[in-house]
XYZ file of C-alpha atoms in Angstrom:
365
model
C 57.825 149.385 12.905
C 61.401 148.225 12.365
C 62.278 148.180 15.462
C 59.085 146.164 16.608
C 60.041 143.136 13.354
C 63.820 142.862 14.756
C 62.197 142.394 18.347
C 60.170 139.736 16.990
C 63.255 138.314 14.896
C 65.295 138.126 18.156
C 62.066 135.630 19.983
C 62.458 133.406 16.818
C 65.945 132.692 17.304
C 65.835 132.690 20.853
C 62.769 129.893 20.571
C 64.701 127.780 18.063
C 68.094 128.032 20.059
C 65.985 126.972 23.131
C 64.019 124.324 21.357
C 67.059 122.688 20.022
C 69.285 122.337 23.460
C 66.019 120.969 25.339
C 66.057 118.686 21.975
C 69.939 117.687 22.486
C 69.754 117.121 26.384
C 66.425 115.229 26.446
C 68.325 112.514 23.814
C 71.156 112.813 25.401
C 69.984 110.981 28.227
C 70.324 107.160 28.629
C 67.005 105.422 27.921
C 64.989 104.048 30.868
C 64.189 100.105 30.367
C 61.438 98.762 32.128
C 60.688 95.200 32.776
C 58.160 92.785 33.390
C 58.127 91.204 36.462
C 57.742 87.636 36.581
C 56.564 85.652 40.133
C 57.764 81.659 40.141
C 54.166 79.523 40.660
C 53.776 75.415 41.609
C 52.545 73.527 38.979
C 53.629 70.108 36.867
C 56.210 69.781 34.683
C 55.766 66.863 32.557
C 58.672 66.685 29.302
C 57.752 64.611 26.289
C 59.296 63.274 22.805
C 57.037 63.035 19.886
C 57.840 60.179 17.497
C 57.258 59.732 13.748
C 56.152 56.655 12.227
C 53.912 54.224 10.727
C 50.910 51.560 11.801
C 51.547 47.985 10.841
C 50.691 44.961 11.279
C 52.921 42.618 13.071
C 52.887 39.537 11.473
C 52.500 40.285 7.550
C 53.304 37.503 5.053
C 54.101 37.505 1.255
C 52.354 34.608 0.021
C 54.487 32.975 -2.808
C 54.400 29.965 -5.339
C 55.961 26.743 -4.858
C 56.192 26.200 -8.332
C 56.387 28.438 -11.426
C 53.527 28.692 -14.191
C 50.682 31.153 -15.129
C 47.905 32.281 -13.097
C 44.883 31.043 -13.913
C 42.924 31.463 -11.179
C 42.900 34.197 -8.389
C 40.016 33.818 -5.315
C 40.574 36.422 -3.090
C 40.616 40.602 -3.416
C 42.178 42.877 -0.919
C 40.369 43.194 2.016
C 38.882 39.555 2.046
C 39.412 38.040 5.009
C 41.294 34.396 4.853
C 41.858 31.024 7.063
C 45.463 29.396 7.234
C 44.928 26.755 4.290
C 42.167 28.483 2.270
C 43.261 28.380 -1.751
C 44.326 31.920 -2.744
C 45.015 31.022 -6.463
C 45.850 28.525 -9.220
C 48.292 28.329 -11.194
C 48.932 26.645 -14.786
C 52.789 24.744 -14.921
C 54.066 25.557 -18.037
C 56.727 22.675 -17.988
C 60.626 22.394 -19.240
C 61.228 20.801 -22.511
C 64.158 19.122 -20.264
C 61.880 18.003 -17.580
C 59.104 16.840 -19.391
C 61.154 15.005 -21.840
C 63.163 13.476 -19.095
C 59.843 12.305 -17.104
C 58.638 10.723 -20.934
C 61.442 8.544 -21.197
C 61.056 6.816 -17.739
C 57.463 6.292 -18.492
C 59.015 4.584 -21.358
C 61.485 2.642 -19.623
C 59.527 1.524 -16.752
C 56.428 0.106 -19.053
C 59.321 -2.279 -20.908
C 60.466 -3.004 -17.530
C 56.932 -4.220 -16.366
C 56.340 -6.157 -19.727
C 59.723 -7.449 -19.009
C 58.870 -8.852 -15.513
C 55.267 -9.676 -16.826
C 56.643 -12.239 -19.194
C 59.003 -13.637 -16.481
C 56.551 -13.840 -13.707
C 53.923 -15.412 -16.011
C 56.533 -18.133 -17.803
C 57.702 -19.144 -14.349
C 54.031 -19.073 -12.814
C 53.447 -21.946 -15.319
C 56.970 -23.790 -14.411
C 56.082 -23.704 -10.994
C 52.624 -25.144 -11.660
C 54.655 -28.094 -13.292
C 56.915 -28.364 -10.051
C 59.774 -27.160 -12.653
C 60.922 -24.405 -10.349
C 61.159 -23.984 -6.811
C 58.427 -21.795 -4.660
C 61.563 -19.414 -3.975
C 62.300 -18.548 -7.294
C 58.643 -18.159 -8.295
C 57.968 -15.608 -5.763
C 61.150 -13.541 -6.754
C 59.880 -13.219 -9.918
C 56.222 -11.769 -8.586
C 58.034 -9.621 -6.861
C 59.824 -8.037 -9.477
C 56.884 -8.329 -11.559
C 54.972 -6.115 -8.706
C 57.860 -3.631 -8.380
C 57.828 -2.983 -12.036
C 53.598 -2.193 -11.693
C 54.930 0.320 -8.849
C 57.578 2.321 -10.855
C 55.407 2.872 -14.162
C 53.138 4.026 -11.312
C 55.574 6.581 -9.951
C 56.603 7.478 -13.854
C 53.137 8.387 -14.742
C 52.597 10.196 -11.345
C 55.925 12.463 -11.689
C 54.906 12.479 -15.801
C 51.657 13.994 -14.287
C 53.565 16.326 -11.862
C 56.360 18.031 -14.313
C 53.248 17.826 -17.261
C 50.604 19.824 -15.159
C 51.666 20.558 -11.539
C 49.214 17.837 -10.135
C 50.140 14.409 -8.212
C 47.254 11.242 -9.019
C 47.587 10.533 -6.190
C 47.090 14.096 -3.509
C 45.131 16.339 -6.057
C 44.053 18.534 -3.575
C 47.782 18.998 -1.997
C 48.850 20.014 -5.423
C 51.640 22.398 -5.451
C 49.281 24.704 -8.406
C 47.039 25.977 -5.653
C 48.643 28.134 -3.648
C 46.892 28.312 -0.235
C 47.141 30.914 3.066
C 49.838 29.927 5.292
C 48.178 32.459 7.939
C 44.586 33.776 8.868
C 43.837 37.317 8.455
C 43.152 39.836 5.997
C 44.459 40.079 2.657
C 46.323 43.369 2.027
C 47.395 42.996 -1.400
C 46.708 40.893 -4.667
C 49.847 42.154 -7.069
C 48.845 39.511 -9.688
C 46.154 38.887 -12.097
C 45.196 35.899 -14.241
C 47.667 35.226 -16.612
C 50.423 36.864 -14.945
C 53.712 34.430 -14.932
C 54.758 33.621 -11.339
C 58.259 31.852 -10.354
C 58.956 29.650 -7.659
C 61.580 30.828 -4.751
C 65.288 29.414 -5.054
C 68.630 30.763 -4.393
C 68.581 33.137 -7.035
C 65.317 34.827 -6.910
C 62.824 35.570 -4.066
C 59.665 34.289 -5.997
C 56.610 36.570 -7.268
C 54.144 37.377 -4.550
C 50.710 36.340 -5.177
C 48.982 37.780 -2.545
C 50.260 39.720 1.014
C 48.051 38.676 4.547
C 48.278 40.592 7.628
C 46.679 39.729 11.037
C 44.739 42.838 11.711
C 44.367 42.400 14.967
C 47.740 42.678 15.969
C 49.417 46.167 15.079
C 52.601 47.868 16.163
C 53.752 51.445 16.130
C 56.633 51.362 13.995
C 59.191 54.892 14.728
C 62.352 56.277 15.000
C 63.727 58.358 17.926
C 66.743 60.598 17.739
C 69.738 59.334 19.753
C 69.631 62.885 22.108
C 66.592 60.882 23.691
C 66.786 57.184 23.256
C 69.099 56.858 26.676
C 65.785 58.347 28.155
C 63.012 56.146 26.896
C 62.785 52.517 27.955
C 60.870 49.283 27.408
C 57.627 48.868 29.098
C 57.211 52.913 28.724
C 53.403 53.949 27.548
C 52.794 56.404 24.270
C 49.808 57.797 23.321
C 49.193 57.955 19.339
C 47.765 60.293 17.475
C 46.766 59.411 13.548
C 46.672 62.500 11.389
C 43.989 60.567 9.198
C 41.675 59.900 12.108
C 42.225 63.287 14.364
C 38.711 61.540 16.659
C 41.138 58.474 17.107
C 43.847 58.246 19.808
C 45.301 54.447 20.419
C 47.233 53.442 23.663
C 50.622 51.255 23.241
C 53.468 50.233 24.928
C 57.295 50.542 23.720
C 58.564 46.640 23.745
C 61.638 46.888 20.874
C 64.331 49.563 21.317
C 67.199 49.026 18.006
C 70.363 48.190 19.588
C 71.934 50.030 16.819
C 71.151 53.446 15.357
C 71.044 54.467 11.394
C 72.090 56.905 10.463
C 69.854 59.420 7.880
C 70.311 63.182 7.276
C 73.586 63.161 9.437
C 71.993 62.074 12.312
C 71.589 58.825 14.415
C 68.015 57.992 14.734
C 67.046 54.528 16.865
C 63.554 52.511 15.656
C 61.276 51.898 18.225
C 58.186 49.276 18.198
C 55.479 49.249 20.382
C 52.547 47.336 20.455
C 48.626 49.049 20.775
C 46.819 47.935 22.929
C 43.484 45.192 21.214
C 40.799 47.523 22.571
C 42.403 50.885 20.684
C 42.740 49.604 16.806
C 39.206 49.469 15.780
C 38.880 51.120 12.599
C 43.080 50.890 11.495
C 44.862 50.546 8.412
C 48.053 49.034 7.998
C 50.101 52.292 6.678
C 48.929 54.695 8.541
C 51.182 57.932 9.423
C 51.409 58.664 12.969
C 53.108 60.633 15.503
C 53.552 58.838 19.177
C 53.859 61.128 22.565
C 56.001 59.593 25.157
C 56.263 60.893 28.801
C 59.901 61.116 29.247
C 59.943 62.520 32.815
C 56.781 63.971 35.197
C 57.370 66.328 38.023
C 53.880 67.300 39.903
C 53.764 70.152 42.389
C 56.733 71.776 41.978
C 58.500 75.696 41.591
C 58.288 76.710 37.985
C 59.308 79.943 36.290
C 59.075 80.474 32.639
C 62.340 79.119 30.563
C 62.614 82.758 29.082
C 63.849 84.277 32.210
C 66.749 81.569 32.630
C 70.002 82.746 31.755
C 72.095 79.507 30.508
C 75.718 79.965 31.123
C 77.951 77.022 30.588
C 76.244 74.286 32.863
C 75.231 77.076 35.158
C 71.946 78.619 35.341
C 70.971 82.377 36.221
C 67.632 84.715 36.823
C 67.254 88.386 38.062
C 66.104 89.430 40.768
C 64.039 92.600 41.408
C 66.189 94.201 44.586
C 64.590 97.496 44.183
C 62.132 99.308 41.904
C 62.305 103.064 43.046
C 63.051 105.305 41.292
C 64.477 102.626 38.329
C 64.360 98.768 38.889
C 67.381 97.134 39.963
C 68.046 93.600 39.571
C 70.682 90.921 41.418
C 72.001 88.201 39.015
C 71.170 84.935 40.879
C 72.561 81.839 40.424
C 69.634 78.620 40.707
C 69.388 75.461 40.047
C 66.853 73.713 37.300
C 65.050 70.837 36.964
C 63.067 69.492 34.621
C 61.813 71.111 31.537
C 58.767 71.150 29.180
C 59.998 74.221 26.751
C 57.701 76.555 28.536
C 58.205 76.436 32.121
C 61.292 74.978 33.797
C 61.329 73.519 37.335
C 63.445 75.620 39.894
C 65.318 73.071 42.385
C 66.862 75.855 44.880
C 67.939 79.611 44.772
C 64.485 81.485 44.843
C 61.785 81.439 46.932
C 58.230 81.273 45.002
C 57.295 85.197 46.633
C 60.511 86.282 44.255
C 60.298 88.109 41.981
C 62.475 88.827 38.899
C 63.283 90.297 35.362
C 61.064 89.323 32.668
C 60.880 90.831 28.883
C 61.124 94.293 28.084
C 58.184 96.229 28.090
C 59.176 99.510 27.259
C 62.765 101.199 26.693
């Protein structure tokens, strides 16, 4: 029986001393890597930018005061649509102490002035009837007399102007109604009635009453990154795609390219306008986010392998090439030159024929 267990004993070690050299040699080998194999195919490359910006409308115009006062009258809401002329708003003039005392006191002097020449004109009217004076001197003095009507005229009219904004005289060219100096549709109305409004001068840009944009003109407004700017060029078409309307794609055409770059983020970026074309802006809003898609280059019917299988070196390029497969694969490194690129494929200009076929990813190790 003893003899029979130290038998057995003797096949356990003998099966685990086995087990564990086939064990050591099998890892011991060097791993077998096998690859995909890829075959080059004809087929487009076409490489485009994608741009970020906004839709606006070209011509958009802040619509301010000419004088300064209190609203009291607004006639328009966003989204009304205006003609060049129509009367936006009115406003109050709240007027100077200075100014309208000033004004007062030529009122004053101009009515003495008239009674003045009144008196004169009406003494010598009656010397002249008596032959006292001579024709000359009588019609200098109706002249004055008239004069003087004239400038308590004008003193009451610029009275009227500095006291409440209006002329007498062009009522409905009064500087309190502020009026479109465009046609189109009004954006904005940042005022309300009784808001205080100022005038633009030298120190102050004036309040904005109302903004008007022609609708019917828009622009793509972006910026392009100064690696691609040298490529892109007037006159080149985008297609534009508004995240808020995905069933919306408008047509334009680049016509503005900055001369100088900004810089934000640490890079140089370029803005680009481009106008859409009248038949694609049905149904836009000035503000819109957008992206624009411009064709940068196009190359149809031509050798393309996938850009994963290009080995970049420097400014040389390199694929492998299946030489042999049996009993491992062996590959050639192969220099070739590329063409265009759209991030997927890349064109192959010369070293390969389209029935090679070369190294791909790893499939199994």
């Amino acid at each position: 029986m003893k003899k029979v267990f130290k038998i057995l004993l003797w096949i356990v070690i003998a099966a685990i001393f086995v087990g564990t050299f086939v064990f050591l040699y099998l890892n011991s080998r060097p791993e077998k890597t096998t690859y995909a194999i890829i075959s080059p195919e004809y087929g487009d490359i076409e490489r485009t930018t994608v741009l970020t910006g906004k839709i606006e409308p070209r011509d958009e115009i802040n619509i301010k005061p000419q004088i300064s006062g209190i609203i009291t009258e607004i006639n328009v809401e966003p989204g009304d649509i205006v003609k060049e002329g129509d009367v936006i708003a009115r406003i109050k003039v709240i007027p100077e102490a200075s100014q309208l005392s000033s004004a007062m006191s030529r009122v004053e002097s101009a009515k003495i002035s008239l009674e003045d020449a009144k008196n004169k004109f009406e003494r010598n009217r009656t010397l002249f009837e008596k032959k006292v004076i001579s024709r000359e001197e009588f019609e200098t003095s109706e002249t004055t007399y008239q004069q003087a009507r004239r400038e308590l005229e004008a003193a009451n009219d610029s009275y009227a102007i500095v006291k409440d904004g209006v002329s007498r005289y062009n009522a409905s060219e009064s500087n309190t109604l502020v009026r479109a100096t465009i046609g189109g549709l009004i954006l904005d109305v940042p005022v309300k009635v009784g808001t205080s409004v100022i005038q633009a001068n030298t120190f102050n840009d004036g309040t904005t009453v109302a903004t008007i944009a022609d609708m019917s003109n828009l622009i793509f407004k972006g910026k392009v990154d100064e690696t691609e700017v040298g490529q892109i060029a007037v006159g080149m078409p985008m297609a534009i795609s508004i995240g808020a309307l995905p069933g919306l794609t408008p047509t334009a055409r680049i016509e503005y390219i900055a001369p100088k770059g900004t810089e934000e983020n640490g890079a140089n970026t370029f803005e680009i306008k481009a106008a859409l074309e009248a038949d694609s802006i049905s149904g836009l809003r000035a503000g819109y986010s957008a992206n624009a898609t411009v064709t940068i280059s196009n190359s149809a019917g031509v050798l393309t392998i996938p850009e994963g299988v290009v080995e970049f070196a420097g400014d040389s390029t390199f694929v492998y090439l299946l030489t042999d497969s049996v009993p491992d694969q062996q590959f050639r490194r192969t220099p070739v030159t590329t063409g265009s690129s759209d991030g997927i494929n890349i064109e192959v200009k010369s070293g390969i024929e389209s029935t090679a076929r070369l190294r791909g990813e790893i499939i199994k190790k």
